[in-house]
Amino acid sequence: MNIGVVGVGRMGANMARRLKDRGFHVTTVFDRNRAAATSLATELGCTACPTLGDVTAGADVIFTIVTDDAAMREIFSGADNLLANARGKLFINCATVSPRVHLEVERLAEAAGAASLEACMASSITQAREGSLYLMCGGREEIFRRAEPILKELSVSLRYVGKSGEAAKVKALVNMVMNINTAGLAEGLGLGEALGLDLTMLREVFSQTGAASRVLQTDGEDMQNREHSCFFSAAHAAKDSGIALELAEENGLDLPLARETKAQYDKMVASGLGELDKSGIAELTFKGRLTEQTGP
C-alpha cells in the first residue's frame, strides 16, 4: 500500500516516519514549505511532489495534516488539488478544522470517486512519532473499517465517533477545555509567584487536590521555568478555541470562559508570541513577563 502525506510539519513528518517504520510504503509527500518536504523525502527515500495532483497519483491512501479551514479547502478544491484522478483513493484528514469543512471534503471526494475520513488527533509530536496518538474518527463506517489497520499503527486509542463532522465537534471541545485549563493553570501559578509561594511546592499541592489536571502534568513545570518549546502553538490554540466558539454561537450558547481564553491566545499572537507552545500563556499572567518579551 502506497502512502502520501500532505503537510509535513511537526505532526505530519513524524506520522510519516512512524508509518515507514511499521512497514508502509511512504511514496509521496507535499508541503508548501518545499524545503521541509524535500528534507523529509530525502530521509524517507520518497518523492517530494511539486503538485498535489502528483501526491494522489503516487499513493493509494493520502494523509492530510494542514493548518486551518482555508488550507483544507485549498488542497481539495484549489487550482492544484488532490482530487485529480482520485478515483478509488482514500483521504484521511487529521487537521483540526471546522466540522462543515469535513463535510465539504467528503462531498468533494465522493464526487471524484474517492473516499474521505476525518481522524482528529488529541495528542502531540512525541505520540505521532511513537504511534501512540489518540484518534477520533468520523465518516462512513465502512470507510473507517477500511482505514482501521493503518490507523491502528499510529494510535494507542482509536475511537469511531460517527458520521462526518462528528469527530471534529468532539475535537473542538477537547481543545476548548484544554485551553481553558491551561489558562487557569497559568493564572494560578502566576498569582502564586506574586504571593511569594514556592511554585514547585504549589504544583505538588495542585496535583493532589481539585486543581489537578492533565495540563498541570504537561505544562506546569514549563510555565514555572519559562520553557515554551512548541508542541501545540498558541496560534493553534486560538484557532481551535475559535472553532468551538463558532459552534456555540450556531447553537445559541454563550461560553464566557472559552471566549476569554481565546482572547488571551489572540493577545499572544498579537504580541508576537503565537509560535510559543500553549504553555506560553503564562507569559501573560506572571508579573513583568509580557513586558520583558515585547518591551514597554
Short mmCIF file of C-alpha atoms in Angstrom, two decimals:
data_model
loop_
_atom_site.label_atom_id
_atom_site.label_comp_id
_atom_site.label_asym_id
_atom_site.label_seq_id
_atom_site.Cartn_x
_atom_site.Cartn_y
_atom_site.Cartn_z
CA MET A 1 0.00 0.00 0.00
CA ASN A 2 1.41 3.38 -1.05
CA ILE A 3 1.01 6.28 1.38
CA GLY A 4 1.10 10.02 0.64
CA VAL A 5 1.36 12.76 3.25
CA VAL A 6 0.30 16.38 2.71
CA GLY A 7 1.56 18.74 5.39
CA VAL A 8 4.88 17.58 6.83
CA GLY A 9 5.30 19.92 9.76
CA ARG A 10 5.94 18.61 13.25
CA MET A 11 3.00 16.19 13.28
CA GLY A 12 2.86 15.11 9.65
CA ALA A 13 6.56 14.36 9.38
CA ASN A 14 6.51 12.16 12.48
CA MET A 15 3.43 10.31 11.28
CA ALA A 16 5.21 9.60 8.01
CA ARG A 17 8.26 8.32 9.89
CA ARG A 18 6.09 6.07 12.03
CA LEU A 19 4.29 4.62 9.02
CA LYS A 20 7.58 3.85 7.30
CA ASP A 21 8.86 2.19 10.48
CA ARG A 22 5.77 -0.01 10.51
CA GLY A 23 6.40 -1.26 7.00
CA PHE A 24 4.16 1.01 4.94
CA HIS A 25 5.50 2.35 1.67
CA VAL A 26 5.53 6.15 2.04
CA THR A 27 5.84 7.23 -1.59
CA THR A 28 4.87 10.91 -1.84
CA VAL A 29 4.98 13.97 0.41
CA PHE A 30 3.97 17.58 -0.11
CA ASP A 31 4.26 20.80 1.84
CA ARG A 32 4.01 24.47 0.93
CA ASN A 33 7.40 24.67 2.61
CA ARG A 34 9.36 22.95 -0.14
CA ALA A 35 12.48 22.65 1.99
CA ALA A 36 10.60 20.68 4.64
CA ALA A 37 9.12 18.33 2.04
CA THR A 38 12.48 17.81 0.33
CA SER A 39 14.27 17.13 3.60
CA LEU A 40 11.71 14.53 4.71
CA ALA A 41 11.64 12.92 1.26
CA THR A 42 15.41 12.50 1.38
CA GLU A 43 15.18 10.96 4.84
CA LEU A 44 12.42 8.52 3.89
CA GLY A 45 13.53 7.77 0.36
CA CYS A 46 10.35 9.03 -1.27
CA THR A 47 9.29 11.82 -3.63
CA ALA A 48 8.72 15.45 -2.64
CA CYS A 49 5.94 16.23 -5.10
CA PRO A 50 5.78 19.60 -6.87
CA THR A 51 1.97 19.43 -7.08
CA LEU A 52 -0.89 18.00 -5.04
CA GLY A 53 -2.05 16.02 -8.05
CA ASP A 54 1.29 14.21 -8.04
CA VAL A 55 0.73 13.17 -4.40
CA THR A 56 -2.54 11.45 -5.29
CA ALA A 57 -1.11 9.87 -8.44
CA GLY A 58 1.62 8.16 -6.43
CA ALA A 59 -0.39 6.96 -3.43
CA ASP A 60 -3.40 4.84 -2.51
CA VAL A 61 -4.00 6.48 0.88
CA ILE A 62 -3.27 10.17 1.47
CA PHE A 63 -2.99 11.69 4.94
CA THR A 64 -3.59 15.43 5.19
CA ILE A 65 -2.37 17.46 8.16
CA VAL A 66 -2.85 21.15 7.35
CA THR A 67 -3.36 24.27 9.42
CA ASP A 68 -6.94 25.51 9.09
CA ASP A 69 -10.19 25.63 7.11
CA ALA A 70 -8.70 27.73 4.31
CA ALA A 71 -5.76 25.36 3.82
CA MET A 72 -8.08 22.34 3.84
CA ARG A 73 -10.35 23.86 1.21
CA GLU A 74 -7.35 24.82 -0.91
CA ILE A 75 -5.88 21.32 -1.09
CA PHE A 76 -9.22 19.81 -2.09
CA SER A 77 -10.68 22.49 -4.34
CA GLY A 78 -7.89 24.89 -5.35
CA ALA A 79 -6.43 25.16 -8.83
CA ASP A 80 -3.94 22.43 -7.87
CA ASN A 81 -5.78 19.90 -5.73
CA LEU A 82 -5.72 16.32 -4.53
CA LEU A 83 -8.83 15.15 -6.36
CA ALA A 84 -7.48 14.98 -9.91
CA ASN A 85 -7.54 11.28 -10.86
CA ALA A 86 -8.53 10.39 -7.30
CA ARG A 87 -10.96 7.56 -8.07
CA GLY A 88 -10.54 4.73 -5.59
CA LYS A 89 -8.20 6.70 -3.33
CA LEU A 90 -8.68 7.22 0.41
CA PHE A 91 -8.04 10.56 2.11
CA ILE A 92 -7.51 10.56 5.87
CA ASN A 93 -7.79 14.11 7.17
CA CYS A 94 -6.14 14.77 10.52
CA ALA A 95 -6.19 18.56 10.82
CA THR A 96 -8.28 20.36 13.42
CA VAL A 97 -10.77 22.20 11.19
CA SER A 98 -14.45 23.03 11.47
CA PRO A 99 -16.99 20.21 11.08
CA ARG A 100 -18.52 21.84 8.00
CA VAL A 101 -15.20 21.61 6.15
CA HIS A 102 -15.01 17.86 6.75
CA LEU A 103 -18.50 17.58 5.30
CA GLU A 104 -17.45 19.65 2.27
CA VAL A 105 -14.40 17.45 1.73
CA GLU A 106 -16.47 14.27 1.99
CA ARG A 107 -18.84 15.53 -0.72
CA LEU A 108 -15.96 16.59 -2.98
CA ALA A 109 -14.15 13.28 -2.53
CA GLU A 110 -17.26 11.21 -3.24
CA ALA A 111 -17.96 13.25 -6.37
CA ALA A 112 -14.45 12.35 -7.53
CA GLY A 113 -15.00 8.66 -6.82
CA ALA A 114 -12.77 8.76 -3.74
CA ALA A 115 -13.37 8.33 -0.01
CA SER A 116 -12.54 10.55 2.96
CA LEU A 117 -12.33 10.06 6.70
CA GLU A 118 -11.66 12.54 9.49
CA ALA A 119 -9.10 11.28 12.01
CA CYS A 120 -8.79 14.02 14.60
CA MET A 121 -5.73 13.82 16.83
CA ALA A 122 -5.77 14.57 20.56
CA SER A 123 -2.05 14.05 21.10
CA SER A 124 1.22 15.72 20.22
CA ILE A 125 4.55 15.34 18.43
CA THR A 126 6.04 12.60 20.61
CA GLN A 127 2.92 10.45 20.27
CA ALA A 128 2.91 10.91 16.49
CA ARG A 129 6.44 9.52 16.32
CA GLU A 130 5.77 6.66 18.75
CA GLY A 131 2.45 5.64 17.21
CA SER A 132 0.54 6.39 20.40
CA LEU A 133 -1.90 9.02 19.15
CA TYR A 134 -5.46 9.27 20.46
CA LEU A 135 -7.59 9.35 17.30
CA MET A 136 -11.25 10.27 16.97
CA CYS A 137 -12.69 9.32 13.59
CA GLY A 138 -15.74 10.48 11.69
CA GLY A 139 -17.19 9.46 8.35
CA ARG A 140 -18.90 6.46 6.81
CA GLU A 141 -18.32 3.42 8.99
CA GLU A 142 -17.23 1.26 6.07
CA ILE A 143 -14.53 3.84 5.28
CA PHE A 144 -13.40 3.78 8.89
CA ARG A 145 -13.10 -0.02 8.76
CA ARG A 146 -11.05 0.31 5.57
CA ALA A 147 -8.67 2.75 7.24
CA GLU A 148 -8.57 0.99 10.62
CA PRO A 149 -5.49 -1.22 10.02
CA ILE A 150 -3.38 1.84 9.12
CA LEU A 151 -4.75 3.99 11.92
CA LYS A 152 -4.01 1.28 14.49
CA GLU A 153 -0.32 1.65 13.64
CA LEU A 154 -0.50 5.35 14.53
CA SER A 155 -2.62 5.17 17.67
CA VAL A 156 -2.85 3.76 21.14
CA SER A 157 -6.57 4.51 21.24
CA LEU A 158 -8.82 4.62 18.20
CA ARG A 159 -12.45 5.74 18.52
CA TYR A 160 -15.11 5.83 15.82
CA VAL A 161 -17.41 8.73 16.75
CA GLY A 162 -19.95 8.69 13.93
CA LYS A 163 -20.74 10.42 10.66
CA SER A 164 -18.51 13.03 9.07
CA GLY A 165 -18.18 16.18 11.15
CA GLU A 166 -18.92 14.49 14.48
CA ALA A 167 -15.29 13.80 15.39
CA ALA A 168 -14.41 17.39 14.56
CA LYS A 169 -17.04 18.58 17.03
CA VAL A 170 -15.55 16.39 19.76
CA LYS A 171 -12.03 17.58 18.94
CA ALA A 172 -13.11 21.22 19.11
CA LEU A 173 -14.48 20.62 22.61
CA VAL A 174 -11.37 18.73 23.71
CA ASN A 175 -9.16 21.63 22.71
CA MET A 176 -11.53 24.25 24.08
CA VAL A 177 -11.48 22.63 27.54
CA MET A 178 -7.72 22.02 27.36
CA ASN A 179 -7.12 25.68 26.53
CA ILE A 180 -9.35 26.85 29.40
CA ASN A 181 -7.47 24.54 31.79
CA THR A 182 -4.13 25.86 30.52
CA ALA A 183 -5.20 29.47 31.03
CA GLY A 184 -6.48 28.68 34.53
CA LEU A 185 -3.23 26.95 35.49
CA ALA A 186 -1.19 29.92 34.24
CA GLU A 187 -3.27 32.29 36.36
CA GLY A 188 -2.90 30.10 39.44
CA LEU A 189 0.86 29.82 39.10
CA GLY A 190 1.21 33.50 38.21
CA LEU A 191 -0.69 34.51 41.33
CA GLY A 192 1.28 32.01 43.38
CA GLU A 193 4.54 33.61 42.30
CA ALA A 194 3.19 37.09 43.06
CA LEU A 195 2.31 35.87 46.56
CA GLY A 196 5.85 34.63 47.11
CA LEU A 197 4.93 30.94 47.15
CA ASP A 198 7.32 28.20 46.12
CA LEU A 199 5.95 27.10 42.75
CA THR A 200 7.34 23.58 42.92
CA MET A 201 5.51 23.09 46.19
CA LEU A 202 2.39 24.70 44.72
CA ARG A 203 2.39 22.37 41.73
CA GLU A 204 2.71 19.37 44.05
CA VAL A 205 -0.27 20.57 46.08
CA PHE A 206 -2.26 21.21 42.90
CA SER A 207 -1.54 17.64 41.76
CA GLN A 208 -3.12 16.17 44.90
CA THR A 209 -6.22 18.37 45.01
CA GLY A 210 -9.06 19.64 42.88
CA ALA A 211 -6.57 21.80 40.98
CA ALA A 212 -5.08 18.71 39.32
CA SER A 213 -5.33 18.43 35.53
CA ARG A 214 -3.55 16.92 32.54
CA VAL A 215 -2.12 20.33 31.65
CA LEU A 216 -0.62 20.56 35.13
CA GLN A 217 1.38 17.46 34.22
CA THR A 218 2.36 18.63 30.75
CA ASP A 219 2.70 22.40 31.17
CA GLY A 220 3.10 23.31 34.86
CA GLU A 221 6.86 22.93 35.11
CA ASP A 222 7.30 24.61 31.71
CA MET A 223 5.28 27.61 32.89
CA GLN A 224 7.41 27.86 36.01
CA ASN A 225 10.70 27.56 34.09
CA ARG A 226 9.60 29.58 31.03
CA GLU A 227 10.28 26.63 28.73
CA HIS A 228 7.85 27.03 25.86
CA SER A 229 9.29 24.86 23.09
CA CYS A 230 6.38 24.29 20.77
CA PHE A 231 4.34 21.11 20.87
CA PHE A 232 0.99 22.86 20.34
CA SER A 233 1.25 26.51 19.43
CA ALA A 234 -0.62 29.43 20.94
CA ALA A 235 -1.75 30.32 17.41
CA HIS A 236 -3.35 26.90 17.03
CA ALA A 237 -4.93 27.21 20.47
CA ALA A 238 -6.55 30.48 19.40
CA LYS A 239 -7.77 28.93 16.16
CA ASP A 240 -9.21 25.84 17.86
CA SER A 241 -10.99 27.79 20.60
CA GLY A 242 -12.45 29.86 17.78
CA ILE A 243 -13.93 26.74 16.16
CA ALA A 244 -15.66 25.84 19.44
CA LEU A 245 -16.97 29.38 19.87
CA GLU A 246 -18.44 29.33 16.36
CA LEU A 247 -20.23 26.08 17.19
CA ALA A 248 -21.53 27.62 20.41
CA GLU A 249 -22.84 30.67 18.59
CA GLU A 250 -24.56 28.50 15.98
CA ASN A 251 -26.32 26.69 18.83
CA GLY A 252 -27.29 29.77 20.85
CA LEU A 253 -24.80 29.30 23.69
CA ASP A 254 -22.58 31.86 25.40
CA LEU A 255 -19.30 30.40 26.67
CA PRO A 256 -17.54 33.15 28.65
CA LEU A 257 -14.55 31.06 29.76
CA ALA A 258 -13.85 29.87 26.24
CA ARG A 259 -14.27 33.42 24.93
CA GLU A 260 -11.82 34.91 27.42
CA THR A 261 -9.33 32.11 26.88
CA LYS A 262 -9.38 32.73 23.14
CA ALA A 263 -8.82 36.43 23.84
CA GLN A 264 -5.70 35.52 25.84
CA TYR A 265 -4.31 33.41 23.00
CA ASP A 266 -5.21 36.13 20.49
CA LYS A 267 -3.22 38.52 22.67
CA MET A 268 -0.23 36.18 22.47
CA VAL A 269 -0.46 36.12 18.69
CA ALA A 270 -0.77 39.93 18.54
CA SER A 271 2.27 40.22 20.85
CA GLY A 272 4.41 38.09 18.53
CA LEU A 273 4.23 35.01 20.78
CA GLY A 274 1.93 32.88 18.63
CA GLU A 275 4.59 30.27 17.86
CA LEU A 276 5.31 29.59 21.52
CA ASP A 277 3.74 26.47 22.98
CA LYS A 278 0.31 26.96 24.54
CA SER A 279 2.09 26.94 27.93
CA GLY A 280 3.41 30.36 26.90
CA ILE A 281 0.10 31.84 28.06
CA ALA A 282 1.93 32.08 31.41
CA GLU A 283 3.92 34.93 29.85
CA LEU A 284 0.71 36.98 30.11
CA THR A 285 -0.10 36.10 33.72
CA PHE A 286 3.23 36.24 35.57
CA LYS A 287 4.23 39.73 36.65
CA GLY A 288 6.53 41.50 34.22
CA ARG A 289 6.92 38.69 31.72
CA LEU A 290 4.97 40.16 28.80
CA THR A 291 6.83 43.47 29.18
CA GLU A 292 10.09 41.50 29.09
CA GLN A 293 9.02 39.73 25.92
CA THR A 294 7.66 42.67 23.98
CA GLY A 295 9.18 45.79 25.52
CA PRO A 296 7.44 48.70 27.29
#
